PDB file of C-alpha atoms in Angstrom:
ATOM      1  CA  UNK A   6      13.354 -33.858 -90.342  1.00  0.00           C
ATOM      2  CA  UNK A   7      12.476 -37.862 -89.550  1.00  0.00           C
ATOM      3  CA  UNK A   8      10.535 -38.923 -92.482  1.00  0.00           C
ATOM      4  CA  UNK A   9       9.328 -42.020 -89.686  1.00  0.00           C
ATOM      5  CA  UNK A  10       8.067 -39.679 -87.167  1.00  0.00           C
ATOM      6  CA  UNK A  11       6.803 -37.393 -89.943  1.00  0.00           C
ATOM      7  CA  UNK A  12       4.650 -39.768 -92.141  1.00  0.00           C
ATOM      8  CA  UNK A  13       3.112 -40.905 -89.161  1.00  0.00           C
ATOM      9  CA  UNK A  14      -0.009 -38.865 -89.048  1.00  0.00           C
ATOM     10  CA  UNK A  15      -0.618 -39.106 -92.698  1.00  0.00           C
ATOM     11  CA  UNK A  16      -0.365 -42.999 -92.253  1.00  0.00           C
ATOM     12  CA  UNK A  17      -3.322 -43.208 -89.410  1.00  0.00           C
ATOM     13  CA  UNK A  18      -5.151 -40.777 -91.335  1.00  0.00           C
ATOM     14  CA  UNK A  19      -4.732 -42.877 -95.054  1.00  0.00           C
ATOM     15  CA  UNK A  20      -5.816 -45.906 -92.800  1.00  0.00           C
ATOM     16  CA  UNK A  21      -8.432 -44.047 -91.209  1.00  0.00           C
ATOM     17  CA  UNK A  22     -10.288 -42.992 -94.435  1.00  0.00           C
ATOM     18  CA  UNK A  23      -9.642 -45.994 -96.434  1.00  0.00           C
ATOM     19  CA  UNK A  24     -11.262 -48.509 -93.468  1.00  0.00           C
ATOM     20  CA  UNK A  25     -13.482 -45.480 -92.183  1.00  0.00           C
ATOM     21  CA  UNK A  26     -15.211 -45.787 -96.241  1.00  0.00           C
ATOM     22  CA  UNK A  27     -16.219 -49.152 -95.606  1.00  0.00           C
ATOM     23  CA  UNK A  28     -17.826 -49.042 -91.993  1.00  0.00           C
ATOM     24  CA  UNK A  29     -21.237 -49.482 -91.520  1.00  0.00           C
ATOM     25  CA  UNK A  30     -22.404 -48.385 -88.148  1.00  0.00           C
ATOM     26  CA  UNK A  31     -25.244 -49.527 -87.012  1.00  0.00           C
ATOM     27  CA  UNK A  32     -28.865 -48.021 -86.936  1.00  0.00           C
ATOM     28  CA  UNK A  33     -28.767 -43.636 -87.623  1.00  0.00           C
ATOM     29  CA  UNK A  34     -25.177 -42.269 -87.517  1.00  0.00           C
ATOM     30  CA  UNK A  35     -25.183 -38.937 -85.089  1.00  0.00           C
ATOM     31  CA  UNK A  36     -24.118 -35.586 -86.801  1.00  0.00           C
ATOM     32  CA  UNK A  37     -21.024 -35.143 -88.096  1.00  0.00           C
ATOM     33  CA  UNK A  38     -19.883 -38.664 -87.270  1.00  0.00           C
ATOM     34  CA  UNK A  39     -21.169 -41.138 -89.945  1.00  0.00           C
ATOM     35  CA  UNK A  40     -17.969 -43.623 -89.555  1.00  0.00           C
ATOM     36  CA  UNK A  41     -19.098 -44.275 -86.168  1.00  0.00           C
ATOM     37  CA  UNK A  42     -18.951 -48.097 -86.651  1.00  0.00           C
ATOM     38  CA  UNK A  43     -15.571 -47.551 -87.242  1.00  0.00           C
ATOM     39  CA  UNK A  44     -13.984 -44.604 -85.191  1.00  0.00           C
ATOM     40  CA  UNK A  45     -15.636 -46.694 -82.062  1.00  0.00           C
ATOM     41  CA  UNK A  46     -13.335 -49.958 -82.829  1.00  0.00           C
ATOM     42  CA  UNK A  47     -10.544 -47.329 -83.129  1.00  0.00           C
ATOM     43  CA  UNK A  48     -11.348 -46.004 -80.073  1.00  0.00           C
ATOM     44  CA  UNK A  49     -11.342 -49.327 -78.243  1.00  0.00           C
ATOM     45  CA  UNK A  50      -8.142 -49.831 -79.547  1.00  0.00           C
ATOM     46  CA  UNK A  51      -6.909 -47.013 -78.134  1.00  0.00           C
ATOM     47  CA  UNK A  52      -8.205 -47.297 -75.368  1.00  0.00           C
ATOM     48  CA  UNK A  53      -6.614 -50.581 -74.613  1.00  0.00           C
ATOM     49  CA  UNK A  54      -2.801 -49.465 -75.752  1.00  0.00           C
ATOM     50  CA  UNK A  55      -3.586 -46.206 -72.873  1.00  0.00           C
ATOM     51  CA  UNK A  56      -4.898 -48.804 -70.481  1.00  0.00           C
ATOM     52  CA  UNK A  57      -1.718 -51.421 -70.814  1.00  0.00           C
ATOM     53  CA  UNK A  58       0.884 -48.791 -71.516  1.00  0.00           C
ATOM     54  CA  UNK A  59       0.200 -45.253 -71.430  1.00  0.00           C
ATOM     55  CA  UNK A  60      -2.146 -44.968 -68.414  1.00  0.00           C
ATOM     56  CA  UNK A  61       0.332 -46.634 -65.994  1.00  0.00           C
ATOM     57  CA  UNK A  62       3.383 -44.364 -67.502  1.00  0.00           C
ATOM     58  CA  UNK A  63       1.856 -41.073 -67.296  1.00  0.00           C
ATOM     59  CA  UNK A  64       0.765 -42.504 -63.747  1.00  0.00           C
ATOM     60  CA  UNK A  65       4.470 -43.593 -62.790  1.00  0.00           C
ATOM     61  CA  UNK A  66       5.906 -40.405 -64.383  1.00  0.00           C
ATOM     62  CA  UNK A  67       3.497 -38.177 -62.001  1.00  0.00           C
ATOM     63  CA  UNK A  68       3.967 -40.169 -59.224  1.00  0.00           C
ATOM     64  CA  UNK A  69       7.795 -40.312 -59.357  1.00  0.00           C
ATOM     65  CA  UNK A  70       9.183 -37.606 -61.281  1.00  0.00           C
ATOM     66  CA  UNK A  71       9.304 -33.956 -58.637  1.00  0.00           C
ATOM     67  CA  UNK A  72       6.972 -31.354 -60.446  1.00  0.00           C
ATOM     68  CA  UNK A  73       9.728 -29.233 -61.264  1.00  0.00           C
ATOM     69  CA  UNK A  74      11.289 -31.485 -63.453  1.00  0.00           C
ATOM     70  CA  UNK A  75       8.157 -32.095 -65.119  1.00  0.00           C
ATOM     71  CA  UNK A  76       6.954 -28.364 -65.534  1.00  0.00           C
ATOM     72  CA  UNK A  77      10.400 -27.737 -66.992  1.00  0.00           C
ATOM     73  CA  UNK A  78       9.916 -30.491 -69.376  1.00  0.00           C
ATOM     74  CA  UNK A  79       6.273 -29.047 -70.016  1.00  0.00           C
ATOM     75  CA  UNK A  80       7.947 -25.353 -70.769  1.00  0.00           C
ATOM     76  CA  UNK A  81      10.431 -26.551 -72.956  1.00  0.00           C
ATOM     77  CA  UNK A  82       7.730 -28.651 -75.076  1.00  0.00           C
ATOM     78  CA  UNK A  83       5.344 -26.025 -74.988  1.00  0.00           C
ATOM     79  CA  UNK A  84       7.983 -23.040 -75.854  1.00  0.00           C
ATOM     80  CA  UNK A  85       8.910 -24.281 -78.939  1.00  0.00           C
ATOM     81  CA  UNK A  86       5.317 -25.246 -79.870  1.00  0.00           C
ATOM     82  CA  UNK A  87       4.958 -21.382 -79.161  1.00  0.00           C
ATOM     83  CA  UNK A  88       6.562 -20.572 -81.963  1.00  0.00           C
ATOM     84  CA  UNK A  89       4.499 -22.897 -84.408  1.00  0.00           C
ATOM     85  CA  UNK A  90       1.262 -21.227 -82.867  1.00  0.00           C
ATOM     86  CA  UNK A  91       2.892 -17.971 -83.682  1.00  0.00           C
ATOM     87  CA  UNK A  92       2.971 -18.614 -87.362  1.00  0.00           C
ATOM     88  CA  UNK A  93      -0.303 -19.723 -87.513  1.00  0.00           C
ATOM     89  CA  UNK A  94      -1.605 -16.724 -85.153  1.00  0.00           C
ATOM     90  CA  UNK A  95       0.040 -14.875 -88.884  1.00  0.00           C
ATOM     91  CA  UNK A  96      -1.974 -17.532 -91.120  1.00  0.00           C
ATOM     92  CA  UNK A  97      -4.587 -16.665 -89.689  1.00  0.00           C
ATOM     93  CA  UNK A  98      -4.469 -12.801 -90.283  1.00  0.00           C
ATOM     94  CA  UNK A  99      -4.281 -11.889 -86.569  1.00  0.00           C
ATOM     95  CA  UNK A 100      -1.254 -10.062 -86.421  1.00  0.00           C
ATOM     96  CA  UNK A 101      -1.361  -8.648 -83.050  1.00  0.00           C
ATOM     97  CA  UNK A 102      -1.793 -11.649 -80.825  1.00  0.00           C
ATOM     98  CA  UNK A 103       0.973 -13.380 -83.161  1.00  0.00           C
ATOM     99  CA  UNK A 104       3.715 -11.017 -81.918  1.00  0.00           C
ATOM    100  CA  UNK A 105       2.589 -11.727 -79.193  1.00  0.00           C
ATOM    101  CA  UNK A 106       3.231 -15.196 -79.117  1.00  0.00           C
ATOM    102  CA  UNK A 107       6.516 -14.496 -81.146  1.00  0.00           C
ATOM    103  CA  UNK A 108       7.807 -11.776 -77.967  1.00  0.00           C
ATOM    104  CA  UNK A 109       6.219 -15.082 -75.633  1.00  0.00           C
ATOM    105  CA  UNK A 110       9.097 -17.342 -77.408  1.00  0.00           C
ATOM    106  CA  UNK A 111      11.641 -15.134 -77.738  1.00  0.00           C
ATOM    107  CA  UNK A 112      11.207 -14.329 -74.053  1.00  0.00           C
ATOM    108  CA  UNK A 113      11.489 -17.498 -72.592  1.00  0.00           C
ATOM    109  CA  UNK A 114      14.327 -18.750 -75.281  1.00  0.00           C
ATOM    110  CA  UNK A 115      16.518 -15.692 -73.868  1.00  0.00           C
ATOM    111  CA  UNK A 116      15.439 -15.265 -70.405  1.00  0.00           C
ATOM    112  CA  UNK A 117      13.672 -18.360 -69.185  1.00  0.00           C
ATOM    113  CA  UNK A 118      16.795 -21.000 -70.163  1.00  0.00           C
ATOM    114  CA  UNK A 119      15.930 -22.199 -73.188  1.00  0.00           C
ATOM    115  CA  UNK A 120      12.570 -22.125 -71.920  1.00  0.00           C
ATOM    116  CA  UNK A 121      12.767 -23.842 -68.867  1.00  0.00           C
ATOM    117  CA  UNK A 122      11.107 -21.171 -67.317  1.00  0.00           C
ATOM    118  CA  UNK A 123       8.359 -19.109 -68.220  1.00  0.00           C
ATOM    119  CA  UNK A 124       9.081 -15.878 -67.546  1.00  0.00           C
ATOM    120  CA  UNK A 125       6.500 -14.682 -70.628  1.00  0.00           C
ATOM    121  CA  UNK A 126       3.596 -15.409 -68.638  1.00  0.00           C
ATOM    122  CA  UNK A 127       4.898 -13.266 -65.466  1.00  0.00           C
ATOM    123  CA  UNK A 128       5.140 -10.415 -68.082  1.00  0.00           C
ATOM    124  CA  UNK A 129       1.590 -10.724 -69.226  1.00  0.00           C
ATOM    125  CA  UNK A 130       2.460 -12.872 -72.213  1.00  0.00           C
ATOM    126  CA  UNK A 131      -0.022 -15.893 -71.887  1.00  0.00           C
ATOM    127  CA  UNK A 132      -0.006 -18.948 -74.543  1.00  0.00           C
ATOM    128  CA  UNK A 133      -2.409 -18.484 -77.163  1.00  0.00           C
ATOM    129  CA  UNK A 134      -2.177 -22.020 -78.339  1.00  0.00           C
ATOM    130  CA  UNK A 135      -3.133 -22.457 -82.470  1.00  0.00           C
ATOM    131  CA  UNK A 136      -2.982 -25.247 -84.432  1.00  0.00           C
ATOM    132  CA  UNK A 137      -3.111 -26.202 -87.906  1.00  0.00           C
ATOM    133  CA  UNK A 138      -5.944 -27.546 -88.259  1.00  0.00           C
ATOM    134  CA  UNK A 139      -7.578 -24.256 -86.663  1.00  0.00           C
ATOM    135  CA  UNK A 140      -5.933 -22.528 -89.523  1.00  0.00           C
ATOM    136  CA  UNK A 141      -7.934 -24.390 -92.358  1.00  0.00           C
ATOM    137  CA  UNK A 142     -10.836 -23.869 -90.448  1.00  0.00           C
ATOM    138  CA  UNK A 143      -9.832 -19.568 -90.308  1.00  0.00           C
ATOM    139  CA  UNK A 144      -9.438 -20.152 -93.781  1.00  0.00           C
ATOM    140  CA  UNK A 145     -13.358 -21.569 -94.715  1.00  0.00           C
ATOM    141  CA  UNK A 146     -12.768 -25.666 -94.461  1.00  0.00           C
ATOM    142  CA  UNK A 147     -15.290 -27.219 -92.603  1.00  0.00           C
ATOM    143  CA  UNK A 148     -14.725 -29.989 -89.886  1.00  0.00           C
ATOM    144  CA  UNK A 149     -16.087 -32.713 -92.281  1.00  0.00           C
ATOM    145  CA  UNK A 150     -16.688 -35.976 -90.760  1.00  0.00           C
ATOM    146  CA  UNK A 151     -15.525 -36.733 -86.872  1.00  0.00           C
ATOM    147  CA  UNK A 152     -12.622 -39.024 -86.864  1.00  0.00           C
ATOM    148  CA  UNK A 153     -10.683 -41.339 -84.118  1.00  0.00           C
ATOM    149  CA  UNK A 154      -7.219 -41.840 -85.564  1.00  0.00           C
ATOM    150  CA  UNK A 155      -5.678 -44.875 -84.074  1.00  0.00           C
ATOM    151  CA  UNK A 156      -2.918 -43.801 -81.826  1.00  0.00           C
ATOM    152  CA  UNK A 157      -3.315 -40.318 -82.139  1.00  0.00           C
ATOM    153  CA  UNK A 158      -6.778 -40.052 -80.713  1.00  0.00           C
ATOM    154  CA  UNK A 159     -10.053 -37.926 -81.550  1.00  0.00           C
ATOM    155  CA  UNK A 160      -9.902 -35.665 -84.738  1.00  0.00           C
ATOM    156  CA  UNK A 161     -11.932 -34.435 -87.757  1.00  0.00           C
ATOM    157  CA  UNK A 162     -10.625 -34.789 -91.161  1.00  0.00           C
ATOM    158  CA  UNK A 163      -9.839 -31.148 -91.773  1.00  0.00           C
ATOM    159  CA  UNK A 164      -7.524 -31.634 -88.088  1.00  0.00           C
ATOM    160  CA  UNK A 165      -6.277 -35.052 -89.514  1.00  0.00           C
ATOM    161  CA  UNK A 166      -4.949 -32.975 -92.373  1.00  0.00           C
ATOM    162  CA  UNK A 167      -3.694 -30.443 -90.217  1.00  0.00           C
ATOM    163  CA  UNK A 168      -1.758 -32.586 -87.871  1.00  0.00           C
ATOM    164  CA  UNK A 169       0.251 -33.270 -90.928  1.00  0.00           C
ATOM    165  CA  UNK A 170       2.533 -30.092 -90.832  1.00  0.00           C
ATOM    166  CA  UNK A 171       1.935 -29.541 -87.074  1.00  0.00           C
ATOM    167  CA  UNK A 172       3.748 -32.796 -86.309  1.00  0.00           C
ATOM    168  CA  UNK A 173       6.303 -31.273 -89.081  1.00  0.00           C
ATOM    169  CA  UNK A 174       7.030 -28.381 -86.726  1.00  0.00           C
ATOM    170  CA  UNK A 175       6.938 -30.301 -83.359  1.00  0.00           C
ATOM    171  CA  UNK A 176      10.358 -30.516 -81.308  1.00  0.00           C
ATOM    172  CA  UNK A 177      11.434 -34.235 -82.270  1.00  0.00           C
ATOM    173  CA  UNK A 178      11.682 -33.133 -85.738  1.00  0.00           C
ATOM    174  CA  UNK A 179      13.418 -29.764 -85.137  1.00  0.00           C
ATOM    175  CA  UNK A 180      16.611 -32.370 -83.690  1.00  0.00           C
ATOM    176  CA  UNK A 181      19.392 -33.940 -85.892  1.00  0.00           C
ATOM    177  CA  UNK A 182      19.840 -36.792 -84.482  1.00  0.00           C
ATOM    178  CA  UNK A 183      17.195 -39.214 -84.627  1.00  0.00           C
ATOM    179  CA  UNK A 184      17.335 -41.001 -80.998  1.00  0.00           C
ATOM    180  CA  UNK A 185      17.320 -38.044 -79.373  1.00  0.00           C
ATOM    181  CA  UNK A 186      14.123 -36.885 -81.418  1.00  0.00           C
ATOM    182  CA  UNK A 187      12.498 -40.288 -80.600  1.00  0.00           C
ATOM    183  CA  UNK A 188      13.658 -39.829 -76.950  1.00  0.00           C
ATOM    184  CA  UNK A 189      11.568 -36.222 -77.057  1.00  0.00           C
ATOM    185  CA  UNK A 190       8.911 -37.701 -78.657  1.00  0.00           C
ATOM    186  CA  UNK A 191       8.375 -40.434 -76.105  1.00  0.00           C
ATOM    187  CA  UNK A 192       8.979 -38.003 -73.494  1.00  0.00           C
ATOM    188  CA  UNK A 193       6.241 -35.535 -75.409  1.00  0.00           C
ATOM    189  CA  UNK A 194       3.606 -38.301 -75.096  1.00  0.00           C
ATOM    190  CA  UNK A 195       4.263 -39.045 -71.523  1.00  0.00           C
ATOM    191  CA  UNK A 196       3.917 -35.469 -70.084  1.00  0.00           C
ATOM    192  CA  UNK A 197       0.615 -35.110 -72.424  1.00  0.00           C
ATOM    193  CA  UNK A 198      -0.855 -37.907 -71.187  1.00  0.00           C
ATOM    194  CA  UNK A 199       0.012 -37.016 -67.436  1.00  0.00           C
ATOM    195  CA  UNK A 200      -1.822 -33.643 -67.878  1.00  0.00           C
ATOM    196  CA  UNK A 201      -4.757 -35.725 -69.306  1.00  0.00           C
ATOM    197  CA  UNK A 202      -5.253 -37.909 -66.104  1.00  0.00           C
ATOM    198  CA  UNK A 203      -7.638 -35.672 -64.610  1.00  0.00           C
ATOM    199  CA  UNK A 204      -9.810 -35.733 -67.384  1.00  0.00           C
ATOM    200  CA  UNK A 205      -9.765 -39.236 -68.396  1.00  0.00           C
ATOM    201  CA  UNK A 206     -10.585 -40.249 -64.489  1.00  0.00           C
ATOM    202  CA  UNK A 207     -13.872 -37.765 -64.480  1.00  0.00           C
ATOM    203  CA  UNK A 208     -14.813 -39.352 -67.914  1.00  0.00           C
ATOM    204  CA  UNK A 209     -14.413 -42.804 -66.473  1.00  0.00           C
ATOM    205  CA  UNK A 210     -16.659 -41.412 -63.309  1.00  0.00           C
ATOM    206  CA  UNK A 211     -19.415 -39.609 -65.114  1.00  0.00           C
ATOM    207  CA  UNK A 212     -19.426 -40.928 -68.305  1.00  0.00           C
ATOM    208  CA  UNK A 213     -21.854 -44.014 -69.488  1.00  0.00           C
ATOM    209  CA  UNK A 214     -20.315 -43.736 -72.929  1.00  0.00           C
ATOM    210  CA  UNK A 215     -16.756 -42.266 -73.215  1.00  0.00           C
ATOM    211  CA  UNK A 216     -16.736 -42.129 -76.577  1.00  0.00           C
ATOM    212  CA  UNK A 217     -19.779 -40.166 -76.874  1.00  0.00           C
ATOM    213  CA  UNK A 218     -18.112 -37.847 -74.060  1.00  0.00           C
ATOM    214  CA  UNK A 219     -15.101 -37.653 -75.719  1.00  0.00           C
ATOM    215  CA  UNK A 220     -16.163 -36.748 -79.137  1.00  0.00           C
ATOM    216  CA  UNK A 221     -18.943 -33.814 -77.948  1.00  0.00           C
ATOM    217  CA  UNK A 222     -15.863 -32.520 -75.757  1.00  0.00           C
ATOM    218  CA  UNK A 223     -13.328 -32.577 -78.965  1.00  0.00           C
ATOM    219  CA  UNK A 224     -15.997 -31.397 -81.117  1.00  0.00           C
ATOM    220  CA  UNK A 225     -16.915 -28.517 -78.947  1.00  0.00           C
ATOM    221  CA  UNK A 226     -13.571 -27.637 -77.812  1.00  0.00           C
ATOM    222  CA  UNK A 227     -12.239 -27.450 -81.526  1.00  0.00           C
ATOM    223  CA  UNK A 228     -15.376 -25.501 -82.395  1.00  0.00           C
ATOM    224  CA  UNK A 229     -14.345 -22.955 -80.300  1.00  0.00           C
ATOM    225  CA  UNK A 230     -11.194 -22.985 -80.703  1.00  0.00           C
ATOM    226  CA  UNK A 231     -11.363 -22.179 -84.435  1.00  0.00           C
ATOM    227  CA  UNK A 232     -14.136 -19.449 -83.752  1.00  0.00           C
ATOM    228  CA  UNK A 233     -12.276 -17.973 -80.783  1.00  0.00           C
ATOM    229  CA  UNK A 234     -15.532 -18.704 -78.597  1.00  0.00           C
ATOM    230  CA  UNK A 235     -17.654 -16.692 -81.337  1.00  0.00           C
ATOM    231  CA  UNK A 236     -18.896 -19.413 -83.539  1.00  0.00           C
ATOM    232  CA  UNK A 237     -21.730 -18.631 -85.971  1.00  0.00           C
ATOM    233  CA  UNK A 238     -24.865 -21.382 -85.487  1.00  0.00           C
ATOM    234  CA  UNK A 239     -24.002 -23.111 -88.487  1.00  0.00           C
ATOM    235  CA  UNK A 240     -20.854 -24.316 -86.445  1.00  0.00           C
ATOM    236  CA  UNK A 241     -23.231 -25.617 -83.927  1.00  0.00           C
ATOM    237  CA  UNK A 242     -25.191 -27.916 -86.631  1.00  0.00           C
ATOM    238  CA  UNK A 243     -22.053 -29.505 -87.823  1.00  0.00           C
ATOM    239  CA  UNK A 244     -21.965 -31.488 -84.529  1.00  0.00           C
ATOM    240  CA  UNK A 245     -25.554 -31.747 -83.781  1.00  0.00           C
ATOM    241  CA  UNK A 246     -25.341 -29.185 -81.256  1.00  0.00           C
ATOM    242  CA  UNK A 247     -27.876 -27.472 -80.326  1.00  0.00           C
ATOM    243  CA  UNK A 248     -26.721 -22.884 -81.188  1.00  0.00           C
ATOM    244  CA  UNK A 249     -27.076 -20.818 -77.729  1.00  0.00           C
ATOM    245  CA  UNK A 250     -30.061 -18.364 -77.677  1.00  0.00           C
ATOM    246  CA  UNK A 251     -29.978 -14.893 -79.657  1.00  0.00           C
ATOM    247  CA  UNK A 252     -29.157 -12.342 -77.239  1.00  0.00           C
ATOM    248  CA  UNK A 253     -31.976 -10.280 -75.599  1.00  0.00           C
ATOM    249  CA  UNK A 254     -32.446  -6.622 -76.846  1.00  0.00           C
ATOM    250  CA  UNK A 255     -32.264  -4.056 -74.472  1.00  0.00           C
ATOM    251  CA  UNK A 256     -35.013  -3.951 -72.275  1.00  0.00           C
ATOM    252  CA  UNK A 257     -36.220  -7.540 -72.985  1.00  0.00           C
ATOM    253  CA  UNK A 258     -36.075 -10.267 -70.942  1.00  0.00           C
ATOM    254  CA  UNK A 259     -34.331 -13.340 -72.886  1.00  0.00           C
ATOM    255  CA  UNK A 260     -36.664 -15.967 -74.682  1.00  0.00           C
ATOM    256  CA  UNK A 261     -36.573 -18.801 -73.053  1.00  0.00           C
ATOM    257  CA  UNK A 262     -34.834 -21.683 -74.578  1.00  0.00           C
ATOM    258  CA  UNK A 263     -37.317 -24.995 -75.193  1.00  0.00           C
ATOM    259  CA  UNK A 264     -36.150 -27.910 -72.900  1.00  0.00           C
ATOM    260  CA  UNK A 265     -35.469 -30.901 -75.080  1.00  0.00           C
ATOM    261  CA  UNK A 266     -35.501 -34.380 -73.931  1.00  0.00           C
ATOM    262  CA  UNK A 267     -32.328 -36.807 -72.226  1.00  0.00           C
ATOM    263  CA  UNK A 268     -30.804 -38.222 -75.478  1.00  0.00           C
ATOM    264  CA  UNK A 269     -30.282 -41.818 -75.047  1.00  0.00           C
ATOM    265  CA  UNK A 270     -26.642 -43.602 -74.888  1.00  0.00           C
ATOM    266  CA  UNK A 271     -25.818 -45.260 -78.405  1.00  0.00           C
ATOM    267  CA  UNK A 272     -25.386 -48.267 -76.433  1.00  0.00           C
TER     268      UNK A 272
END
């Protein structure tokens, strides 16, 4: 294991709560994000590193690299993150959809090259991606407070925590030797960020505040994520979200649900 590559999340995170403590934001701070102040300079930041060097990579590494190189490089990455989702499909108590993802590595290690190929998801095997951070939340911790870790991007401090072992079990720190580890880390980022291109263009097209885009998106996506798509309407206050309406009883037509008012930008 690469203590560098390994301390790194707890470092943005230390530095995250220790400058995130002493932010003011101004005027009311929305749900579930009162370090606004601060997770909006960290977001600038980051934004400007993507812009300069990341952006123009992933863009470069799309452009030039043949898609078969690059979905081999995405089924190695994601095979082995297989089996870390695996063990926290067990953490999690859901035994049935972790063999699952166990027989889904084990597949395409044997029969896919290493997994180069994905033979798994022929078979019916599809990724069941878990996280972490989506274990604490199985096991009762809340999201606390929404939180932009520089570098690393949008989090909460319960996934902050949690990216803490998960960048433990991530491929660069499964290798021995420590440029070839920073070699798959680099080339980790790169193919990330090149799935993410879509998304970040339809942000910058849509969006009149992309931080406020990007944290409901993270916020609702992990929300999910951690309730399977079944999350309770406390989970909805947490982000100042507004719960979806009780089901209608047989028979009965559904209530209709208020219609509340444009919420202005924070800028």
């Amino acid at each position: 294991m690469k203590p560098a590559r390994c301390l790194l999340a707890p470092a943005a995170l230390l530095c995250a709560l220790a400058l995130g403590g002493c932010a003011t934001p101004g005027g009311t701070p929305s749900p579930g994000d009162p370090w606004e102040g601060f997770n909006r300079k960290v977001f600038s930041f980051n934004e400007a590193v993507d812009n300069a060097v990341l952006r123009p990579v992933a863009e470069s590494y799309r452009d030039n690299v043949p898609k078969p190189i690059r979905t081999g490089v995405a089924n190695v990455l994601g095979n082995v993150g297989d089996l870390w989702s695996a063990a926290n499909h067990f953490l999690q108590g859901k035994a049935q959809s972790g063999l699952e993802m166990g027989m889904r590595f084990l597949t395409n290690t044997l029969f896919g090259l290493g997994g180069l190929l994905d033979p798994a998801s022929e078979m019916g095997l599809k990724r069941q991606s878990e996280d972490f951070g989506q274990t604490l939340g199985k096991w009762g911790v809340g999201p606390g407070p929404y939180l932009v870790l520089p570098l690393l991007g949008p989090s909460s401090l319960r996934d902050g925590i949690g990216r803490i072992p998960d960048m433990a079990a991530s491929p660069s720190n499964l290798l021995d030797d420590s440029k070839a580890g920073l070699a798959v880390t680099v080339v980790g980022v790169v193919d990330a960020r090149a799935a993410l291109l879509g998304v970040t263009g339809l942000a910058d097209q849509v969006s009149l505040d992309k931080y406020s885009f990007f944290r409901q998106a993270y916020l609702s996506r992990r929300r999910d994520a951690v309730y399977d798509g079944e999350a309770p309407p406390e989970a909805f206050e947490d982000i100042g979200d507004d719960p979806p309406p009780p089901a209608a009883k047989p028979g009965a037509s559904a209530p209709a649900r208020p219609a509340s008012a444009p919420k202005a930008s924070p800028r």
